[in-house]
Amino acid sequence: MTDFVMKSDKDKIHRFLFDKANIRGEITCINDVWMHMQSNHNYPDIIRQYLGEVVAASVLLSATLKFEGSMTIQANGDGALTLMVVECRNDFGVRGVAKYQESLFNEELNETDIKDLLGNGTLIITIEQFKSKERYQGIVALDGNSMSDFLEGYLQRSEQLETRIFLASDENAVGGLLLQQLPGQSDDADSWERVTHLGSTIKSEELLGLDAKEILHRLYHEEDVRLFDPESIYFKCSCSRDKVTNMLRSISHQDASDIIKEQGNISVDCEFCGKTYEFDEIDIVGIYTDNAQPSDPSTKH
Ligand SMILES: [Zn+2]
């Protein structure tokens, strides 16, 4: 629990710049959106913590999208934690979900680091441009022991940019601080070391409980920092009846009919937002005979 009650900038991301040092930064704290994301789920503490870290990281990383699109961070594994996927759009509409093997969960696992919890795992970063439907996908090695380690390594390799990421997560809020060295020379040769060292002193409760202005003051009151107006983060699920219809087309008409016969209808729940999509016999006949309007393949999952 956070001790600070004065927090006013909920569900916001702030960008900032060290004017003399060629370093940019972001601070985010996500509250109501995070609570909403958990509302359909009853995650064990450790899963909730790691999913929260991915939510904060995905908001921080999406701030670099320069087009209408989204960034998805997906962690897959064969351990007790099998999947975490968080999608954040360039306008900070975000959604996320985690899956785990319930039978493998016990109290001891609450001490496990993310790498052991995932087991044999990979991290996949997907950047999608909505207009052109172009997709870029990068596979991230799980180097290190934390989500920050994995993502810092990814940014180093993919962008050649030194980046430090600090993440915090509890049941009420998730937060993050990102520091990134921009290309080009700085007048102040020691600045990166100094700024990241100070950054590393940030405590989880500060990231989760203080306003961006206070955090910057605590860490960097001796530096020239320019804080920009914040942007709002909101919950956005991109599920739709069309997408579920496309998904249903991937099972055979016969299988769909069998389900209808057995259960009366086909009911598909969105794992992200909990919305239920129902299809009855007439819908199913329509789906499989509707050749006049072929589905848009780009919206398939
Ligand atoms: Zn949904």
Coordinates of C-alpha atoms and ligand atoms in Angstrom, one line a residue:
M1 CA 0.0 0.0 0.0
T2 CA 1.1 3.5 -0.7
D3 CA 1.5 6.0 2.1
F4 CA 1.1 9.1 -0.1
V5 CA -2.5 10.4 -0.4
M6 CA -1.7 13.6 -2.1
K7 CA -1.4 12.1 -5.6
S8 CA -3.4 14.1 -8.2
D9 CA -2.1 13.0 -11.5
K10 CA -3.7 9.6 -11.9
D11 CA -3.6 7.7 -15.2
K12 CA -1.2 10.0 -16.8
I13 CA 2.1 9.9 -18.6
H14 CA 4.5 12.9 -18.5
R15 CA 7.4 13.4 -20.8
F16 CA 10.4 15.4 -19.6
L17 CA 13.7 16.6 -21.0
F18 CA 17.1 17.4 -19.5
D19 CA 17.8 20.4 -21.6
K20 CA 21.6 20.4 -21.3
A21 CA 22.2 16.7 -21.3
N22 CA 20.5 15.1 -24.3
I23 CA 18.5 12.9 -22.1
R24 CA 14.7 12.4 -22.4
G25 CA 12.5 10.8 -19.8
E26 CA 8.9 9.7 -19.0
I27 CA 7.0 9.1 -15.8
T28 CA 3.7 7.3 -15.7
C29 CA 1.4 6.3 -12.9
I30 CA -1.7 4.2 -13.8
N31 CA -4.5 3.8 -11.3
D32 CA -8.1 3.5 -12.4
V33 CA -7.1 1.9 -15.7
W34 CA -5.1 -0.7 -13.8
M35 CA -7.9 -1.5 -11.4
H36 CA -10.3 -1.9 -14.3
M37 CA -7.8 -4.3 -16.1
Q38 CA -7.9 -6.6 -13.0
S39 CA -11.6 -6.4 -12.5
N40 CA -12.5 -9.6 -14.5
H41 CA -9.6 -11.5 -13.0
N42 CA -8.4 -12.8 -9.7
Y43 CA -4.6 -12.9 -10.2
P44 CA -2.2 -14.3 -7.7
D45 CA -0.1 -11.5 -6.2
I46 CA 3.0 -12.2 -8.1
I47 CA 1.2 -12.5 -11.5
R48 CA -0.6 -9.2 -10.8
Q49 CA 2.8 -7.6 -9.9
Y50 CA 4.5 -8.7 -13.1
L51 CA 1.5 -8.0 -15.3
G52 CA 1.4 -4.5 -13.8
E53 CA 5.1 -4.0 -14.7
V54 CA 4.3 -4.9 -18.3
V55 CA 1.4 -2.4 -18.3
A56 CA 3.7 0.4 -17.1
A57 CA 6.4 -0.6 -19.5
S58 CA 4.1 -0.8 -22.4
V59 CA 2.8 2.7 -21.7
L60 CA 6.4 4.1 -21.4
L61 CA 7.5 2.4 -24.7
S62 CA 4.4 3.4 -26.6
A63 CA 5.2 7.1 -26.1
T64 CA 7.8 6.7 -28.9
L65 CA 5.2 5.7 -31.5
K66 CA 5.1 8.4 -34.1
F67 CA 2.1 7.2 -36.0
E68 CA -1.4 5.9 -35.3
G69 CA -0.7 2.4 -34.1
S70 CA 0.0 0.2 -31.2
M71 CA 2.8 -1.6 -29.4
T72 CA 2.2 -5.0 -27.9
I73 CA 4.5 -6.6 -25.3
Q74 CA 3.9 -10.3 -25.0
A75 CA 5.7 -12.7 -22.7
N76 CA 5.2 -16.4 -23.3
G77 CA 6.5 -19.3 -21.2
D78 CA 6.0 -22.9 -20.3
G79 CA 6.3 -22.2 -16.5
A80 CA 3.6 -21.4 -14.0
L81 CA 3.1 -18.1 -15.8
T82 CA 2.2 -18.9 -19.5
L83 CA 1.3 -15.5 -21.0
M84 CA 1.2 -11.8 -20.3
V85 CA 0.1 -9.6 -23.2
V86 CA -0.3 -5.8 -23.0
E87 CA -1.3 -3.6 -25.9
C88 CA -0.9 0.1 -25.8
R89 CA -1.9 2.5 -28.6
N90 CA -0.1 5.7 -29.5
D91 CA -2.9 7.7 -27.7
F92 CA -2.4 5.6 -24.6
G93 CA -5.4 3.4 -24.9
V94 CA -4.2 0.2 -23.1
R95 CA -5.4 -3.3 -22.4
G96 CA -3.7 -6.4 -20.9
V97 CA -4.2 -9.9 -19.6
A98 CA -2.2 -12.7 -18.0
K99 CA -2.6 -16.4 -18.0
Y100 CA -1.2 -18.9 -15.6
Q101 CA -1.4 -22.6 -14.6
E102 CA -3.6 -22.4 -11.6
S103 CA -2.7 -25.9 -10.4
L104 CA 1.0 -24.9 -10.1
F105 CA 0.3 -21.9 -7.9
N106 CA 1.2 -21.9 -4.2
E107 CA 2.5 -19.3 -1.7
E108 CA 6.2 -20.1 -2.5
L109 CA 5.8 -18.9 -6.0
N110 CA 5.2 -15.4 -4.7
E111 CA 9.0 -15.0 -4.2
T112 CA 9.8 -16.2 -7.7
D113 CA 11.5 -13.9 -10.2
I114 CA 9.9 -13.4 -13.5
K115 CA 12.3 -15.5 -15.5
D116 CA 11.7 -18.6 -13.3
L117 CA 8.0 -18.0 -13.4
L118 CA 8.0 -18.0 -17.2
G119 CA 10.3 -20.9 -17.5
N120 CA 11.4 -21.4 -21.0
G121 CA 10.1 -18.1 -22.3
T122 CA 10.3 -15.4 -24.9
L123 CA 9.3 -11.8 -25.1
I124 CA 7.8 -10.5 -28.3
I125 CA 7.4 -6.9 -29.1
T126 CA 5.0 -6.1 -31.9
I127 CA 4.6 -2.6 -33.4
E128 CA 1.6 -2.2 -35.7
Q129 CA 0.8 0.8 -37.9
F130 CA -3.0 1.0 -38.2
K131 CA -3.2 2.8 -41.6
S132 CA -0.7 0.8 -43.6
K133 CA -1.3 -2.4 -41.5
E134 CA 2.5 -2.7 -41.4
R135 CA 3.9 -4.8 -38.6
Y136 CA 7.3 -5.0 -37.1
Q137 CA 8.1 -7.8 -34.7
G138 CA 11.1 -8.3 -32.5
I139 CA 11.9 -11.2 -30.3
V140 CA 13.6 -10.3 -27.1
A141 CA 16.0 -12.5 -25.2
L142 CA 15.3 -12.8 -21.5
D143 CA 18.6 -11.4 -20.5
G144 CA 18.5 -10.5 -16.8
N145 CA 16.0 -11.1 -14.1
S146 CA 13.4 -8.4 -14.5
M147 CA 11.1 -6.9 -17.1
S148 CA 13.2 -3.8 -17.0
D149 CA 16.3 -5.8 -17.8
F150 CA 14.7 -7.5 -20.8
L151 CA 13.4 -4.2 -22.2
E152 CA 16.6 -2.3 -21.7
G153 CA 18.4 -5.0 -23.6
Y154 CA 15.8 -4.9 -26.4
L155 CA 16.1 -1.1 -26.8
Q156 CA 19.9 -1.2 -26.7
R157 CA 19.8 -3.8 -29.6
S158 CA 16.9 -2.4 -31.6
E159 CA 17.4 1.3 -31.3
Q160 CA 21.0 1.5 -30.1
L161 CA 19.8 3.8 -27.4
E162 CA 20.9 3.5 -23.8
T163 CA 17.8 3.3 -21.7
R164 CA 17.0 2.7 -18.1
I165 CA 13.5 1.7 -17.0
F166 CA 12.3 1.5 -13.4
L167 CA 8.9 -0.2 -12.8
A168 CA 6.7 -0.5 -9.8
S169 CA 3.4 -2.4 -9.3
D170 CA 0.9 -3.1 -6.6
E171 CA -2.8 -3.8 -6.5
N172 CA -3.9 -0.2 -6.7
A173 CA -1.4 1.3 -9.1
V174 CA 1.5 0.7 -11.5
G175 CA 4.2 3.2 -12.3
G176 CA 7.3 3.6 -14.3
L177 CA 10.2 5.9 -15.0
L178 CA 12.1 5.8 -18.2
L179 CA 15.4 7.6 -19.0
Q180 CA 16.9 7.5 -22.5
Q181 CA 20.0 8.9 -23.9
L182 CA 19.3 10.7 -27.2
P183 CA 21.7 10.5 -30.1
G184 CA 24.3 13.2 -30.4
Q185 CA 26.9 14.7 -28.1
S186 CA 26.1 16.2 -24.8
D187 CA 28.1 19.2 -23.4
D188 CA 28.0 17.4 -20.1
A189 CA 29.9 14.1 -20.4
D190 CA 29.0 12.7 -17.0
S191 CA 25.3 13.5 -17.3
W192 CA 24.0 10.1 -18.3
E193 CA 25.8 8.4 -15.4
R194 CA 24.6 11.0 -12.9
V195 CA 21.0 11.1 -14.1
T196 CA 20.6 7.3 -14.2
H197 CA 22.3 6.9 -10.8
L198 CA 19.9 9.4 -9.3
G199 CA 17.0 7.6 -11.2
S200 CA 18.0 4.3 -9.6
T201 CA 17.3 5.7 -6.1
I202 CA 13.6 6.0 -6.9
K203 CA 11.5 3.8 -4.6
S204 CA 8.4 1.9 -5.7
E205 CA 6.2 3.7 -3.2
E206 CA 7.4 7.0 -4.7
L207 CA 6.6 5.9 -8.3
L208 CA 3.2 4.8 -7.2
G209 CA 2.3 7.6 -4.8
L210 CA 3.9 10.8 -5.9
D211 CA 3.1 13.2 -8.7
A212 CA 5.5 13.5 -11.5
K213 CA 6.6 17.0 -10.4
E214 CA 7.4 15.7 -6.9
I215 CA 9.4 12.8 -8.3
L216 CA 11.4 15.0 -10.6
H217 CA 12.0 17.4 -7.7
R218 CA 13.2 14.6 -5.4
L219 CA 15.5 13.1 -8.0
Y220 CA 16.7 16.1 -10.1
H221 CA 16.3 19.4 -8.2
E222 CA 19.8 20.3 -9.2
E223 CA 19.3 19.6 -12.9
D224 CA 17.6 21.6 -15.7
V225 CA 14.5 19.5 -16.4
R226 CA 11.7 20.6 -18.6
L227 CA 8.4 18.8 -17.8
F228 CA 5.8 18.7 -20.6
D229 CA 2.0 18.6 -20.2
P230 CA 0.8 15.1 -19.3
E231 CA -1.3 12.9 -21.5
S232 CA -4.1 10.7 -20.3
I233 CA -4.1 6.9 -20.2
Y234 CA -7.4 5.1 -20.7
F235 CA -8.7 1.5 -21.0
K236 CA -9.2 0.5 -24.6
C237 CA -10.1 -2.9 -25.8
S238 CA -10.0 -3.4 -29.6
C239 CA -12.3 -6.5 -29.6
S240 CA -15.3 -6.4 -31.9
R241 CA -18.0 -8.7 -33.2
D242 CA -16.2 -8.7 -36.6
K243 CA -12.9 -9.9 -35.1
V244 CA -14.7 -12.7 -33.2
T245 CA -16.5 -13.6 -36.4
N246 CA -13.2 -13.9 -38.2
M247 CA -11.9 -16.1 -35.4
L248 CA -14.9 -18.3 -35.7
R249 CA -14.3 -18.8 -39.4
S250 CA -11.1 -20.6 -38.5
I251 CA -13.1 -23.5 -37.1
S252 CA -15.1 -25.6 -39.5
H253 CA -18.8 -25.1 -40.1
Q254 CA -19.4 -28.7 -38.8
D255 CA -17.6 -28.0 -35.5
A256 CA -19.5 -24.8 -35.1
S257 CA -22.8 -26.5 -35.7
D258 CA -21.9 -29.2 -33.3
I259 CA -21.3 -26.6 -30.5
I260 CA -24.6 -25.0 -31.4
K261 CA -26.4 -28.4 -31.1
E262 CA -24.8 -29.1 -27.8
Q263 CA -25.0 -25.6 -26.1
G264 CA -27.7 -23.8 -28.1
N265 CA -25.3 -21.0 -29.1
I266 CA -21.6 -20.1 -29.3
S267 CA -20.5 -17.7 -26.6
V268 CA -17.0 -16.1 -26.8
D269 CA -15.7 -13.9 -23.9
C270 CA -13.1 -11.3 -24.6
E271 CA -10.2 -12.0 -22.2
F272 CA -9.2 -8.4 -22.0
C273 CA -12.5 -6.6 -21.2
G274 CA -14.9 -9.5 -20.3
K275 CA -17.4 -8.6 -23.0
T276 CA -19.4 -11.6 -24.3
Y277 CA -20.2 -12.2 -28.0
E278 CA -23.0 -14.6 -28.7
F279 CA -23.7 -16.4 -31.9
D280 CA -26.9 -18.4 -32.6
E281 CA -27.6 -20.9 -35.4
I282 CA -28.7 -18.2 -37.8
D283 CA -25.5 -16.2 -37.1
I284 CA -23.4 -19.3 -37.8
V285 CA -25.1 -20.1 -41.0
G286 CA -24.5 -16.5 -42.1
I287 CA -20.8 -16.6 -41.2
Y288 CA -20.2 -19.7 -43.3
T289 CA -22.3 -18.7 -46.3
D290 CA -21.3 -15.1 -46.4
N291 CA -18.9 -15.2 -49.3
A292 CA -20.0 -11.9 -50.7
Q293 CA -18.2 -10.1 -47.9
P294 CA -14.9 -11.9 -47.3
S295 CA -13.4 -11.0 -44.0
D296 CA -10.5 -8.6 -43.9
P297 CA -7.5 -10.9 -43.3
S298 CA -5.5 -8.1 -41.6
T299 CA -7.8 -8.1 -38.6
K300 CA -7.3 -11.8 -38.0
H301 CA -5.3 -12.8 -34.9
Ligands
ZN1 ZN -12.5 -6.8 -25.3

